Short mmCIF file of C-alpha atoms in Angstrom, two decimals:
data_model
loop_
_atom_site.label_atom_id
_atom_site.label_comp_id
_atom_site.label_asym_id
_atom_site.label_seq_id
_atom_site.Cartn_x
_atom_site.Cartn_y
_atom_site.Cartn_z
CA MET Z 1 -86.59 88.76 -5.99
CA THR Z 2 -83.67 91.22 -6.20
CA THR Z 3 -84.62 94.79 -7.01
CA ASN Z 4 -82.82 96.34 -9.97
CA PRO Z 5 -80.47 99.00 -8.49
CA LEU Z 6 -81.24 101.29 -11.42
CA LEU Z 7 -85.01 101.13 -10.94
CA PRO Z 8 -85.23 104.59 -9.28
CA MET Z 9 -83.22 106.06 -12.16
CA GLY Z 10 -85.53 104.41 -14.66
CA GLU Z 11 -88.65 105.65 -12.91
CA LYS Z 12 -87.33 109.22 -12.88
CA ALA Z 13 -86.36 109.00 -16.55
CA ARG Z 14 -89.84 107.80 -17.49
CA GLU Z 15 -91.48 110.66 -15.62
CA ALA Z 16 -89.09 113.14 -17.22
CA SER Z 17 -89.97 111.77 -20.67
CA TYR Z 18 -93.61 112.62 -20.01
CA ALA Z 19 -92.61 116.19 -19.13
CA LEU Z 20 -90.67 116.47 -22.40
CA LEU Z 21 -93.84 115.68 -24.35
CA GLY Z 22 -95.15 119.11 -23.36
CA LEU Z 23 -92.27 121.01 -25.00
CA GLY Z 24 -92.74 122.55 -28.41
CA ALA Z 25 -90.03 122.89 -31.05
CA ALA Z 26 -89.14 126.46 -30.02
CA GLU Z 27 -88.80 125.47 -26.35
CA LYS Z 28 -86.58 122.51 -27.20
CA ASN Z 29 -84.37 124.67 -29.43
CA ALA Z 30 -84.03 127.24 -26.66
CA LEU Z 31 -83.00 124.44 -24.30
CA LEU Z 32 -80.30 123.26 -26.71
CA ALA Z 33 -79.00 126.80 -27.12
CA THR Z 34 -78.78 127.06 -23.33
CA ILE Z 35 -76.83 123.78 -23.19
CA SER Z 36 -74.35 125.21 -25.68
CA ALA Z 37 -74.00 128.37 -23.61
CA GLN Z 38 -73.52 126.41 -20.40
CA ILE Z 39 -70.83 124.23 -21.98
CA HIS Z 40 -69.03 127.42 -22.97
CA ALA Z 41 -69.48 128.84 -19.46
CA HIS Z 42 -68.16 125.62 -17.88
CA GLN Z 43 -65.35 125.13 -20.39
CA GLU Z 44 -62.54 125.59 -17.88
CA SER Z 45 -63.89 122.96 -15.46
CA ILE Z 46 -64.71 120.56 -18.31
CA LEU Z 47 -61.17 120.74 -19.70
CA ALA Z 48 -59.69 120.39 -16.22
CA ALA Z 49 -61.75 117.25 -15.60
CA ASN Z 50 -60.73 115.88 -18.98
CA ALA Z 51 -57.07 116.54 -18.18
CA GLU Z 52 -57.45 114.38 -15.05
CA ASP Z 53 -59.02 111.62 -17.13
CA MET Z 54 -56.17 111.83 -19.65
CA ILE Z 55 -53.52 111.51 -16.95
CA ARG Z 56 -55.17 108.42 -15.47
CA ALA Z 57 -55.76 106.95 -18.92
CA GLU Z 58 -52.09 107.34 -19.85
CA GLN Z 59 -51.05 105.78 -16.53
CA ALA Z 60 -53.41 102.87 -17.24
CA GLY Z 61 -51.70 102.30 -20.59
CA LEU Z 62 -54.62 103.09 -22.89
CA SER Z 63 -53.85 102.89 -26.58
CA GLY Z 64 -53.24 105.95 -28.70
CA ALA Z 65 -56.60 105.43 -30.36
CA MET Z 66 -58.43 105.47 -27.03
CA LEU Z 67 -56.49 108.50 -25.81
CA ASP Z 68 -57.41 110.39 -28.97
CA ARG Z 69 -61.09 109.56 -28.45
CA LEU Z 70 -60.92 110.68 -24.82
CA LEU Z 71 -59.21 114.02 -25.41
CA LEU Z 72 -61.15 117.29 -25.22
CA THR Z 73 -59.65 120.59 -26.33
CA PRO Z 74 -61.09 124.08 -26.75
CA GLU Z 75 -61.30 123.35 -30.47
CA ARG Z 76 -63.17 120.09 -29.92
CA LEU Z 77 -65.58 121.76 -27.51
CA ALA Z 78 -66.17 124.46 -30.11
CA ALA Z 79 -66.92 121.74 -32.67
CA ILE Z 80 -69.36 120.12 -30.23
CA ARG Z 81 -71.14 123.44 -29.80
CA ALA Z 82 -71.21 123.92 -33.58
CA ASP Z 83 -72.94 120.55 -33.88
CA ILE Z 84 -75.52 121.73 -31.34
CA ASP Z 85 -76.20 124.76 -33.55
CA THR Z 86 -76.71 122.43 -36.50
CA VAL Z 87 -79.21 120.34 -34.54
CA ILE Z 88 -81.07 123.47 -33.51
CA ALA Z 89 -81.39 124.45 -37.17
CA LEU Z 90 -82.88 121.08 -38.14
CA ALA Z 91 -86.62 120.58 -38.30
CA ASP Z 92 -88.17 118.91 -35.28
CA PRO Z 93 -89.51 115.53 -36.48
CA VAL Z 94 -91.81 115.02 -33.49
CA GLY Z 95 -95.49 115.51 -34.32
CA VAL Z 96 -94.92 115.40 -38.07
CA ASP Z 97 -97.26 113.20 -40.08
CA ILE Z 98 -95.20 110.78 -42.15
CA GLU Z 99 -98.23 110.08 -44.28
CA SER Z 100 -101.93 110.83 -44.19
CA ARG Z 101 -104.75 109.38 -46.23
CA LEU Z 102 -108.52 109.35 -46.34
CA LEU Z 103 -110.02 105.87 -46.07
CA GLU Z 104 -113.05 104.78 -48.09
CA ASN Z 105 -115.20 105.02 -44.97
CA GLY Z 106 -114.33 108.70 -44.60
CA MET Z 107 -111.91 108.33 -41.68
CA ARG Z 108 -108.61 110.23 -41.90
CA LEU Z 109 -105.63 108.01 -40.96
CA ALA Z 110 -102.13 109.33 -40.31
CA ARG Z 111 -98.76 108.02 -39.13
CA ARG Z 112 -97.30 110.57 -36.73
CA ARG Z 113 -93.74 110.71 -35.41
CA ILE Z 114 -93.40 110.45 -31.63
CA PRO Z 115 -90.44 110.06 -29.23
CA LEU Z 116 -89.24 106.59 -28.35
CA GLY Z 117 -89.49 107.47 -24.64
CA VAL Z 118 -86.38 106.54 -22.66
CA ILE Z 119 -83.12 105.62 -24.38
CA GLY Z 120 -80.14 103.90 -22.79
CA VAL Z 121 -76.70 104.51 -24.32
CA ILE Z 122 -73.54 102.62 -23.33
CA TYR Z 123 -70.26 103.99 -24.66
CA GLU Z 124 -66.55 104.11 -23.94
CA ALA Z 125 -63.91 106.84 -24.03
CA ARG Z 126 -65.83 109.44 -26.03
CA PRO Z 127 -66.96 112.37 -23.84
CA ASN Z 128 -68.38 114.17 -26.89
CA VAL Z 129 -70.98 111.39 -27.05
CA THR Z 130 -72.37 112.64 -23.74
CA VAL Z 131 -73.35 115.92 -25.38
CA ASP Z 132 -74.36 114.44 -28.74
CA VAL Z 133 -76.73 111.94 -27.12
CA ALA Z 134 -78.23 114.45 -24.69
CA VAL Z 135 -78.88 117.03 -27.42
CA LEU Z 136 -80.42 114.60 -29.92
CA ALA Z 137 -82.52 112.95 -27.23
CA LEU Z 138 -83.89 116.24 -25.91
CA LYS Z 139 -84.63 117.59 -29.40
CA THR Z 140 -86.75 114.49 -30.05
CA GLY Z 141 -88.44 114.55 -26.63
CA ASN Z 142 -86.63 111.50 -25.24
CA ALA Z 143 -85.16 111.06 -21.79
CA VAL Z 144 -81.77 109.33 -21.73
CA ILE Z 145 -79.71 107.24 -19.33
CA MET Z 146 -76.03 107.14 -20.26
CA ARG Z 147 -73.25 104.87 -19.09
CA GLY Z 148 -69.82 106.06 -20.22
CA GLY Z 149 -66.53 104.27 -19.75
CA LYS Z 150 -64.53 104.47 -16.54
CA GLU Z 151 -61.82 106.32 -18.48
CA THR Z 152 -64.04 109.36 -18.99
CA VAL Z 153 -65.99 109.56 -15.72
CA ARG Z 154 -64.70 112.99 -14.70
CA SER Z 155 -65.22 114.50 -18.14
CA ASN Z 156 -68.76 113.16 -18.30
CA GLN Z 157 -69.57 114.41 -14.83
CA ALA Z 158 -68.35 117.91 -15.74
CA LEU Z 159 -70.38 117.90 -18.96
CA LEU Z 160 -73.44 116.70 -17.07
CA ILE Z 161 -73.15 119.63 -14.66
CA ALA Z 162 -73.35 122.00 -17.63
CA ILE Z 163 -76.28 120.12 -19.16
CA HIS Z 164 -78.17 120.03 -15.87
CA ALA Z 165 -77.56 123.76 -15.40
CA ALA Z 166 -79.26 124.33 -18.75
CA LEU Z 167 -82.18 122.04 -17.90
CA THR Z 168 -82.69 123.84 -14.59
CA GLU Z 169 -82.51 127.25 -16.25
CA ARG Z 170 -85.23 126.20 -18.70
CA GLY Z 171 -87.44 124.54 -16.10
CA VAL Z 172 -86.99 121.03 -17.49
CA PRO Z 173 -86.47 118.08 -15.08
CA THR Z 174 -82.80 117.21 -14.78
CA ASP Z 175 -83.81 113.55 -14.72
CA ALA Z 176 -84.30 113.87 -18.48
CA VAL Z 177 -80.52 113.37 -18.79
CA GLN Z 178 -78.95 110.94 -16.33
CA LEU Z 179 -75.49 109.41 -16.10
CA ILE Z 180 -74.44 106.13 -14.51
CA ASP Z 181 -71.04 107.23 -13.21
CA ASP Z 182 -70.33 104.17 -11.07
CA PRO Z 183 -67.82 102.01 -13.06
CA ASP Z 184 -69.26 98.77 -11.63
CA ARG Z 185 -69.86 96.53 -14.68
CA ALA Z 186 -72.84 94.96 -12.93
CA LEU Z 187 -74.71 98.20 -13.61
CA VAL Z 188 -74.44 97.57 -17.36
CA THR Z 189 -76.38 94.35 -16.84
CA ALA Z 190 -78.83 96.23 -14.60
CA LEU Z 191 -79.44 98.76 -17.38
CA LEU Z 192 -79.98 95.98 -19.91
CA ASN Z 193 -82.60 94.48 -17.57
CA LEU Z 194 -84.45 97.77 -17.07
CA ASP Z 195 -86.96 97.08 -19.83
CA SER Z 196 -89.80 98.32 -17.65
CA HIS Z 197 -88.52 101.89 -18.16
CA VAL Z 198 -85.95 101.88 -20.99
CA ASP Z 199 -87.36 101.52 -24.51
CA MET Z 200 -84.15 101.04 -26.49
CA VAL Z 201 -80.42 100.55 -25.80
CA ILE Z 202 -77.60 101.72 -28.06
CA PRO Z 203 -74.12 100.30 -27.34
CA ARG Z 204 -71.15 102.25 -28.71
CA GLY Z 205 -68.05 100.18 -28.17
CA GLY Z 206 -66.26 97.02 -29.17
CA ALA Z 207 -67.57 93.68 -30.31
CA GLY Z 208 -67.63 92.38 -26.73
CA LEU Z 209 -70.01 95.10 -25.60
CA HIS Z 210 -72.26 94.54 -28.59
CA GLN Z 211 -72.42 90.81 -27.94
CA LEU Z 212 -73.17 91.38 -24.26
CA CYS Z 213 -76.07 93.67 -25.16
CA LYS Z 214 -77.45 91.24 -27.73
CA GLU Z 215 -77.37 88.42 -25.19
CA GLN Z 216 -78.63 90.21 -22.08
CA ALA Z 217 -80.82 93.14 -23.14
CA ARG Z 218 -84.55 92.73 -22.57
CA MET Z 219 -85.37 95.67 -24.83
CA PRO Z 220 -84.49 96.36 -28.49
CA VAL Z 221 -80.79 97.00 -29.15
CA ILE Z 222 -79.33 99.11 -31.96
CA THR Z 223 -75.81 97.87 -32.70
CA GLY Z 224 -73.17 99.64 -34.73
CA GLY Z 225 -70.02 101.69 -34.57
CA ILE Z 226 -67.64 98.87 -35.45
CA GLY Z 227 -66.21 99.71 -38.84
CA ILE Z 228 -64.19 97.31 -40.96
CA CYS Z 229 -64.26 99.65 -43.94
CA HIS Z 230 -63.09 98.96 -47.50
CA MET Z 231 -62.13 100.91 -50.59
CA PHE Z 232 -61.93 99.18 -53.98
CA ILE Z 233 -59.72 100.80 -56.64
CA ASP Z 234 -60.98 99.64 -60.03
CA GLN Z 235 -58.86 99.38 -63.17
CA ALA Z 236 -60.89 102.29 -64.57
CA ALA Z 237 -60.05 104.59 -61.65
CA ASP Z 238 -58.12 107.81 -62.07
CA LEU Z 239 -55.14 106.61 -60.04
CA HIS Z 240 -53.70 110.09 -59.53
CA ARG Z 241 -56.94 111.30 -57.99
CA ALA Z 242 -57.46 108.06 -56.05
CA LEU Z 243 -54.31 108.55 -53.96
CA PRO Z 244 -55.66 111.51 -51.92
CA LEU Z 245 -58.85 109.54 -51.20
CA ILE Z 246 -56.85 106.61 -49.86
CA GLU Z 247 -54.77 108.92 -47.69
CA ASN Z 248 -57.81 110.79 -46.39
CA ALA Z 249 -59.73 107.62 -45.56
CA LYS Z 250 -56.78 106.11 -43.70
CA VAL Z 251 -54.84 108.98 -42.18
CA GLN Z 252 -57.10 111.96 -41.47
CA ARG Z 253 -58.32 110.39 -38.22
CA PRO Z 254 -57.36 106.71 -38.03
CA THR Z 255 -58.90 106.09 -34.61
CA VAL Z 256 -62.54 106.37 -35.71
CA CYS Z 257 -64.97 103.79 -37.03
CA ASN Z 258 -65.22 105.21 -40.56
CA ALA Z 259 -61.47 105.13 -41.19
CA LEU Z 260 -60.24 102.82 -43.95
CA ASP Z 261 -59.15 99.33 -42.87
CA THR Z 262 -58.67 97.42 -46.14
CA LEU Z 263 -57.64 98.65 -49.57
CA LEU Z 264 -58.71 96.39 -52.45
CA VAL Z 265 -56.88 96.97 -55.75
CA HIS Z 266 -57.71 95.63 -59.21
CA GLU Z 267 -54.88 93.40 -60.41
CA ALA Z 268 -54.59 95.36 -63.65
CA VAL Z 269 -53.41 98.49 -61.81
CA ALA Z 270 -51.74 96.97 -58.73
CA ASP Z 271 -48.16 97.27 -59.99
CA ALA Z 272 -48.69 100.90 -60.93
CA LEU Z 273 -50.70 102.00 -57.89
CA LEU Z 274 -49.34 100.13 -54.89
CA PRO Z 275 -45.79 101.57 -54.93
CA GLU Z 276 -47.38 105.02 -55.08
CA VAL Z 277 -49.62 104.13 -52.12
CA ALA Z 278 -46.57 103.03 -50.15
CA SER Z 279 -44.52 106.13 -50.98
CA ARG Z 280 -47.45 108.33 -49.92
CA LEU Z 281 -48.49 106.51 -46.73
CA ARG Z 282 -45.26 105.13 -45.26
CA PRO Z 283 -43.87 108.63 -44.43
CA LEU Z 284 -47.12 109.25 -42.57
CA GLY Z 285 -46.46 106.25 -40.34
CA VAL Z 286 -48.82 103.78 -42.00
CA THR Z 287 -47.96 100.08 -41.82
CA LEU Z 288 -49.17 98.06 -44.80
CA LYS Z 289 -50.26 94.45 -44.27
CA ALA Z 290 -50.49 92.84 -47.68
CA CYS Z 291 -51.75 89.66 -49.33
CA PRO Z 292 -49.12 87.71 -51.36
CA LYS Z 293 -49.98 89.46 -54.66
CA ALA Z 294 -49.89 92.90 -53.05
CA LEU Z 295 -46.67 92.02 -51.24
CA ALA Z 296 -45.03 91.23 -54.58
CA ALA Z 297 -45.81 94.76 -55.78
CA LEU Z 298 -44.89 96.45 -52.50
CA GLY Z 299 -41.77 94.51 -51.53
CA ALA Z 300 -40.01 95.87 -48.47
CA ASP Z 301 -42.64 98.58 -48.08
CA ALA Z 302 -45.11 96.09 -46.58
CA GLU Z 303 -45.37 93.03 -44.39
CA ALA Z 304 -47.37 89.86 -44.98
CA ALA Z 305 -50.94 89.96 -43.74
CA GLY Z 306 -51.60 87.40 -41.03
CA GLU Z 307 -54.63 85.34 -40.22
CA GLY Z 308 -57.47 87.58 -39.15
CA ASP Z 309 -55.90 90.81 -40.41
CA PHE Z 310 -58.65 91.35 -42.95
CA ASP Z 311 -61.22 90.94 -40.16
CA THR Z 312 -59.65 93.67 -38.02
CA GLU Z 313 -60.85 97.19 -37.33
CA TRP Z 314 -57.41 98.73 -36.96
CA LEU Z 315 -58.26 102.08 -35.29
CA SER Z 316 -54.63 102.97 -35.93
CA LEU Z 317 -52.15 103.65 -38.76
CA VAL Z 318 -52.38 100.13 -40.17
CA LEU Z 319 -53.90 99.30 -43.55
CA GLY Z 320 -54.68 95.92 -45.04
CA VAL Z 321 -54.00 95.64 -48.78
CA LYS Z 322 -55.31 92.97 -51.13
CA VAL Z 323 -55.15 92.55 -54.89
CA VAL Z 324 -58.38 91.27 -56.48
CA SER Z 325 -59.29 90.17 -59.99
CA GLY Z 326 -62.10 92.69 -60.33
CA VAL Z 327 -65.28 94.11 -58.86
CA ASP Z 328 -66.85 90.69 -58.28
CA GLU Z 329 -63.96 89.47 -56.13
CA ALA Z 330 -63.95 92.81 -54.30
CA ILE Z 331 -67.65 92.36 -53.55
CA THR Z 332 -67.07 88.80 -52.31
CA HIS Z 333 -64.23 89.94 -50.05
CA ILE Z 334 -66.34 92.76 -48.57
CA ARG Z 335 -69.31 90.48 -47.98
CA THR Z 336 -67.01 88.06 -46.14
CA HIS Z 337 -65.05 90.50 -44.00
CA SER Z 338 -67.05 93.73 -43.68
CA SER Z 339 -68.93 94.91 -40.58
CA GLU Z 340 -71.37 96.59 -43.01
CA HIS Z 341 -70.33 100.08 -41.95
CA SER Z 342 -68.84 101.97 -44.92
CA GLU Z 343 -67.43 100.90 -48.29
CA SER Z 344 -66.20 102.84 -51.31
CA VAL Z 345 -65.54 102.13 -54.97
CA VAL Z 346 -63.21 104.35 -57.01
CA THR Z 347 -63.84 104.08 -60.75
CA GLU Z 348 -64.65 106.01 -63.91
CA ASP Z 349 -66.71 103.06 -65.18
CA ARG Z 350 -70.36 103.68 -64.35
CA SER Z 351 -71.27 100.01 -64.82
CA VAL Z 352 -68.70 99.01 -62.18
CA ALA Z 353 -69.96 101.68 -59.80
CA ASP Z 354 -73.56 100.58 -60.30
CA ARG Z 355 -72.63 96.93 -59.78
CA PHE Z 356 -70.78 97.77 -56.54
CA VAL Z 357 -73.57 99.96 -55.12
CA ALA Z 358 -76.25 97.39 -55.94
CA ALA Z 359 -74.32 94.45 -54.48
CA ILE Z 360 -72.95 95.98 -51.27
CA ASN Z 361 -75.49 96.34 -48.45
CA SER Z 362 -73.41 98.22 -45.91
CA SER Z 363 -75.03 101.16 -44.15
CA ALA Z 364 -73.09 103.64 -46.32
CA VAL Z 365 -71.71 103.02 -49.83
CA TYR Z 366 -69.67 105.61 -51.72
CA VAL Z 367 -68.61 106.15 -55.31
CA ASN Z 368 -65.35 108.11 -55.72
CA ALA Z 369 -65.42 109.39 -52.14
CA SER Z 370 -63.72 108.72 -48.82
CA THR Z 371 -65.35 106.50 -46.20
CA ARG Z 372 -64.71 109.28 -43.67
CA PHE Z 373 -68.01 110.95 -44.62
CA THR Z 374 -70.08 108.45 -42.61
CA ASP Z 375 -70.80 110.86 -39.79
CA GLY Z 376 -73.89 112.60 -38.50
CA SER Z 377 -72.37 116.05 -38.87
CA GLN Z 378 -71.14 115.37 -42.41
CA PHE Z 379 -74.56 114.00 -43.37
CA GLY Z 380 -76.23 117.19 -42.17
CA LEU Z 381 -77.80 115.46 -39.17
CA GLY Z 382 -76.00 117.64 -36.64
CA ALA Z 383 -74.65 115.11 -34.20
CA GLU Z 384 -75.27 111.38 -34.08
CA VAL Z 385 -76.17 108.89 -31.37
CA ALA Z 386 -74.39 106.07 -33.18
CA VAL Z 387 -73.74 104.62 -36.62
CA SER Z 388 -76.10 101.68 -36.95
CA THR Z 389 -74.90 98.70 -38.99
CA GLN Z 390 -78.02 96.64 -38.51
CA LYS Z 391 -80.97 96.54 -40.85
CA LEU Z 392 -84.03 97.22 -38.67
CA HIS Z 393 -85.31 100.63 -37.52
CA ALA Z 394 -82.24 102.71 -38.42
CA ARG Z 395 -79.07 102.41 -40.53
CA GLY Z 396 -75.98 104.58 -40.77
CA PRO Z 397 -75.56 107.76 -38.70
CA MET Z 398 -78.49 107.99 -36.30
CA GLY Z 399 -79.82 111.51 -36.08
CA LEU Z 400 -83.16 112.92 -35.02
CA GLU Z 401 -85.55 110.74 -37.01
CA ALA Z 402 -83.76 107.58 -35.82
CA LEU Z 403 -84.77 108.48 -32.25
CA THR Z 404 -88.46 108.52 -33.08
CA THR Z 405 -91.11 105.94 -33.74
CA TYR Z 406 -94.68 106.58 -34.84
CA LYS Z 407 -98.25 106.05 -33.85
CA TRP Z 408 -101.37 105.77 -35.98
CA VAL Z 409 -103.85 108.59 -35.52
CA GLY Z 410 -107.37 108.03 -36.82
CA THR Z 411 -109.78 110.98 -37.03
CA GLY Z 412 -113.41 110.14 -37.68
CA ASP Z 413 -116.84 111.68 -37.66
CA TYR Z 414 -118.30 109.43 -34.97
CA HIS Z 415 -117.23 106.40 -37.00
CA ALA Z 416 -118.23 102.94 -35.77
CA ARG Z 417 -116.94 99.84 -37.48
CA GLY Z 418 -119.66 98.00 -39.39
#
């Protein structure tokens, strides 16, 4: 029988997770503050490593969306450190009783939050994820094994040096945060087979990675991060105020999973709204891919949507546009094409808003707001490990509580079951 090449890493992670159980909230917060300080102290080497990754990524022909995700700047590192501060300020969920009740027999029974143990995270060209995952895992007493993409190996290694420096300074085993920096794809399969030591795996990447994890993982998998996001403009919407929402959702940062992919417009306002959408978005470089009815209103400002366009997460300055008869057709379209990430309805009609919110079961549903808010930082969670689009254990941005489970604690007075 072949030995899993990641077995030593798994064993060390498990032992480190036991050591983390002995840390109190104040000790964990001090550790996170030290990580922030070490990232600042290592900023020059981190940015230099990222610059090397960027050069190689450009030479390899990575898309603009991937390059944007890969890039680190002093401003982005400052934002990462600000997220660490937010996590520090959040209450530690570990050890908190979710509920407690006294049974008829006099025994006190409680459900108490505990760490999951060891978490595996697989992600692509997002070096900020390295810090986000490490910080959230440590705050919740979990050890973590990360496998980033080959595009960001140098950046991740530089960030890990800073994180390990903080762990060492605080007397915490460095095995609590480990990185698989060998790009061999066989090691992804090895991680998915390491169920003896890894309690949960979170893939952050494309549909292919998610499918691979679903098929091969021997431990629970939390999938998410693929966003085919919609915004429905109702006939009762304030069209003037809707335009900035459309622009924000599509243009502010088009390469992320909560960016708008498909705009659904009520037929009663299509002729009035769509030319305004085109005049606002086309100068910003947005390409509109429209259904026949939308194309009639847009004319030369759009091109015909092709097969599969409404099932595409664009991650770029492309926006699908479809005219619908009303909220019910919008709901049907979303149910058919959505990845259940983020959807928005724009309307002044409360009955339409209520109908939309009740009928759409995506992880985040908005009324008169941009889809761009689906983010751990925006939700007040500090950072996030992922945005879960599945229905069990966790949904939406996964912060601290999503990295815990619970155990039952029964306290008796020498109780014996009769």
